Amino acid sequence: MFKIGGLIVAFACSSSLFAQDSWKLVWSDEFNTEGKLDPSVWNFEQGYARNEEAQWYQSDNAYCKDGLLVIEARKEHNRKNPGYVVGSSDWRKGREFVEYSSSSVTTVGKKEFLYGRFEVRARIPVAKGAWPAIWTLGSNMEWPSCGEIDIMEYYQIKGIPHILANAAWGTDRQWHAKWKSRAVPFSH
C-alpha cells in the first residue's frame, strides 16, 4: 500500500525566487475527503501502462481515507485481461490474466505548473517487487522531449533497496532519453 498524506504545490511570486516567504501556495490536496479522489483534479490510468510492469492499473485501487491517499497493490485471482489477444507478442495483449492490480493517478490536463516546489508526505511500501514513484512530466511534447522529473522512486538495485531521484530529457533520437540520476540506499 502506498499512502500520501498531502500534496502541496507552491510557486514564487516575487523576484526573490529562493526566499521562502516569497512562495505562494497555488494548489494543494490534503486528501481530507473519504472515498474517491476529486475527478476535477485527478485522472486514473487504465490497464497496462509502461515498462512491462506486472500490474493492471484501475481506479478502484486508490481512495482517500483518514486524510490519506491510499494506493493499494492487490493480487488478483482468475481475472481475465480484457485486452488479451491470443498469440500477441505485445506485452499488454499477450497476458491472458491480470495477476496484480494497482492504481496510477495523474493530473494530466487538469493541473500544470511551470516552476515551483512540491512538498509531499508519503509512506511507501518496501516489499520486494514494489516500485512506488512520484514523478512529473512536461506537456505538449512526446516523451522524453517534454522532460521528466522523478521526485521519488523506490526499487531495488542488485537486491539492495534504494530511493532514487531522476531527471530525463530528449536527445536527437525519438524516445531516447538522457538521464541524470541519484540513488541512495534506503538504509541511509
Coordinates of C-alpha atoms in Angstrom, one line a residue:
M1 CA 0.0 0.0 0.0
F2 CA 1.2 3.5 -0.9
K3 CA -0.1 6.3 1.2
I4 CA 0.3 10.0 0.5
G5 CA -0.7 12.4 3.3
G6 CA -0.7 15.6 1.2
L7 CA 0.5 17.2 -1.9
I8 CA 1.3 20.9 -1.9
V9 CA 2.5 22.9 -4.8
A10 CA 3.9 26.4 -4.2
F11 CA 5.3 28.9 -6.6
A12 CA 7.4 32.1 -6.4
C13 CA 5.5 35.3 -6.8
S14 CA 8.4 37.8 -6.5
S15 CA 11.9 38.3 -7.9
S16 CA 13.4 36.7 -4.8
L17 CA 13.0 33.1 -6.2
F18 CA 14.6 31.3 -3.3
A19 CA 13.3 33.2 -0.3
Q20 CA 10.9 31.0 1.5
D21 CA 8.5 33.9 2.3
S22 CA 8.1 34.7 -1.4
W23 CA 6.4 31.4 -2.2
K24 CA 2.7 31.4 -2.9
L25 CA 0.5 28.3 -2.5
V26 CA -1.3 27.7 -5.8
W27 CA -2.7 24.3 -5.2
S28 CA -2.8 21.5 -2.5
D29 CA -4.7 18.3 -1.9
E30 CA -4.8 17.1 1.7
F31 CA -7.0 14.1 0.7
N32 CA -9.4 15.0 3.5
T33 CA -12.5 13.5 2.0
E34 CA -13.4 9.9 2.4
G35 CA -13.7 7.7 -0.7
K36 CA -12.9 8.6 -4.3
L37 CA -10.4 11.2 -5.4
D38 CA -11.7 14.5 -6.8
P39 CA -12.3 13.9 -10.5
S40 CA -11.8 17.7 -11.2
V41 CA -8.1 17.2 -10.3
W42 CA -7.2 13.6 -10.7
N43 CA -7.2 11.1 -13.6
F44 CA -6.7 7.4 -13.5
E45 CA -4.6 5.4 -15.9
Q46 CA -6.4 2.2 -17.0
G47 CA -4.8 -1.1 -18.0
Y48 CA -1.1 -2.0 -18.5
A49 CA 0.7 1.3 -19.0
R50 CA 4.5 1.2 -19.2
N51 CA 7.8 -0.6 -18.6
E52 CA 6.2 -4.1 -18.9
E53 CA 5.1 -3.8 -15.3
A54 CA 3.1 -6.6 -13.8
Q55 CA 0.2 -4.5 -12.5
W56 CA -3.0 -3.6 -14.3
Y57 CA -3.9 0.0 -13.4
Q58 CA -7.5 0.8 -12.3
S59 CA -9.3 3.4 -10.3
D60 CA -10.7 1.0 -7.7
N61 CA -7.2 0.7 -6.0
A62 CA -7.0 4.3 -5.0
Y63 CA -9.1 6.1 -2.4
C64 CA -9.0 8.7 0.4
K65 CA -9.2 7.6 4.0
D66 CA -8.4 9.5 7.2
G67 CA -6.6 12.3 5.4
L68 CA -4.5 9.9 3.3
L69 CA -4.5 8.9 -0.4
V70 CA -4.2 5.1 -0.3
I71 CA -3.0 3.3 -3.4
E72 CA -3.2 -0.5 -3.0
A73 CA -1.5 -3.2 -4.9
R74 CA -3.7 -6.3 -5.0
K75 CA -3.1 -9.9 -6.1
E76 CA -5.9 -10.8 -8.5
H77 CA -7.3 -14.3 -8.9
N78 CA -8.6 -15.7 -12.2
R79 CA -9.2 -12.2 -13.6
K80 CA -9.2 -12.1 -17.4
N81 CA -7.2 -9.4 -19.2
P82 CA -9.8 -7.6 -21.3
G83 CA -7.1 -6.7 -23.9
Y84 CA -5.9 -10.2 -24.3
V85 CA -5.2 -11.3 -27.9
V86 CA -4.2 -15.0 -28.4
G87 CA -0.7 -15.2 -29.8
S88 CA 0.1 -11.5 -29.4
S89 CA 3.7 -10.5 -28.8
D90 CA 2.6 -7.2 -27.3
W91 CA 3.2 -7.4 -23.6
R92 CA -0.1 -5.6 -22.9
K93 CA -2.1 -8.0 -25.0
G94 CA -0.2 -11.3 -24.6
R95 CA -1.1 -11.8 -20.9
E96 CA -4.3 -13.8 -20.6
F97 CA -4.8 -13.0 -17.0
V98 CA -4.3 -9.9 -14.8
E99 CA -2.2 -11.1 -11.9
Y100 CA -1.9 -7.8 -10.0
S101 CA -3.7 -4.6 -9.9
S102 CA -2.8 -1.1 -8.6
S103 CA -3.6 2.5 -9.4
S104 CA -1.8 5.3 -11.2
V105 CA -3.2 8.8 -10.6
T106 CA -2.3 11.8 -12.7
T107 CA -3.3 15.5 -13.0
V108 CA -2.8 15.5 -16.8
G109 CA -4.8 18.3 -18.4
K110 CA -6.1 19.4 -15.0
K111 CA -3.1 20.8 -13.1
E112 CA 0.0 22.0 -14.9
F113 CA 2.8 24.1 -13.5
L114 CA 5.9 26.0 -14.7
Y115 CA 8.4 26.3 -11.9
G116 CA 7.7 25.7 -8.3
R117 CA 8.2 23.5 -5.3
F118 CA 6.4 20.3 -4.5
E119 CA 6.0 19.1 -0.9
V120 CA 4.8 15.5 -0.4
R121 CA 4.4 13.5 2.8
A122 CA 4.3 9.8 1.9
R123 CA 4.8 6.3 3.3
I124 CA 5.9 3.8 0.7
P125 CA 5.9 0.0 0.6
V126 CA 9.4 -1.6 0.6
A127 CA 8.4 -5.2 -0.2
K128 CA 10.3 -7.0 -2.9
G129 CA 8.7 -6.1 -6.3
A130 CA 7.4 -2.7 -5.1
W131 CA 8.1 0.3 -7.4
P132 CA 6.3 3.3 -5.9
A133 CA 7.0 6.6 -7.5
I134 CA 6.1 10.3 -7.5
W135 CA 7.0 11.9 -10.8
T136 CA 6.2 14.7 -13.2
L137 CA 6.1 15.0 -17.0
G138 CA 6.1 18.0 -19.2
S139 CA 3.2 18.7 -21.6
N140 CA 2.6 19.4 -25.2
M141 CA 5.5 17.2 -26.4
E142 CA 6.1 13.5 -26.6
W143 CA 8.3 11.8 -24.1
P144 CA 11.2 12.4 -23.3
S145 CA 11.4 15.7 -25.1
C146 CA 8.7 17.0 -22.7
G147 CA 11.1 16.3 -19.8
E148 CA 10.6 14.1 -16.8
I149 CA 11.4 14.6 -13.1
D150 CA 11.1 11.6 -10.8
I151 CA 10.7 13.3 -7.4
M152 CA 10.9 9.9 -5.7
E153 CA 11.2 6.3 -6.8
Y154 CA 11.8 3.3 -4.7
Y155 CA 13.1 0.0 -6.1
Q156 CA 15.9 -2.5 -5.5
I157 CA 19.2 -2.2 -7.3
K158 CA 21.1 -5.6 -7.3
G159 CA 18.9 -6.7 -4.4
I160 CA 19.5 -3.5 -2.3
P161 CA 16.6 -1.2 -1.6
H162 CA 17.2 2.4 -2.9
I163 CA 15.4 5.7 -3.1
L164 CA 16.0 7.5 -6.4
A165 CA 15.6 10.9 -7.9
N166 CA 15.9 11.2 -11.7
A167 CA 15.6 13.8 -14.4
A168 CA 15.3 12.9 -18.1
W169 CA 15.1 15.0 -21.3
G170 CA 15.1 14.4 -25.0
T171 CA 18.0 13.7 -27.3
D172 CA 18.3 13.7 -31.1
R173 CA 16.7 10.3 -31.2
Q174 CA 13.0 9.9 -30.8
W175 CA 12.0 8.2 -27.5
H176 CA 15.6 8.1 -26.3
A177 CA 16.2 9.9 -23.0
K178 CA 19.3 11.4 -21.4
W179 CA 19.1 10.6 -17.7
K180 CA 20.7 12.2 -14.6
S181 CA 20.0 10.1 -11.6
R182 CA 20.8 9.9 -7.9
A183 CA 20.3 6.6 -6.0
V184 CA 20.6 6.5 -2.2
P185 CA 20.5 3.2 -0.4
F186 CA 17.2 3.0 1.7
S187 CA 19.2 2.2 4.8
H188 CA 20.7 5.7 4.7

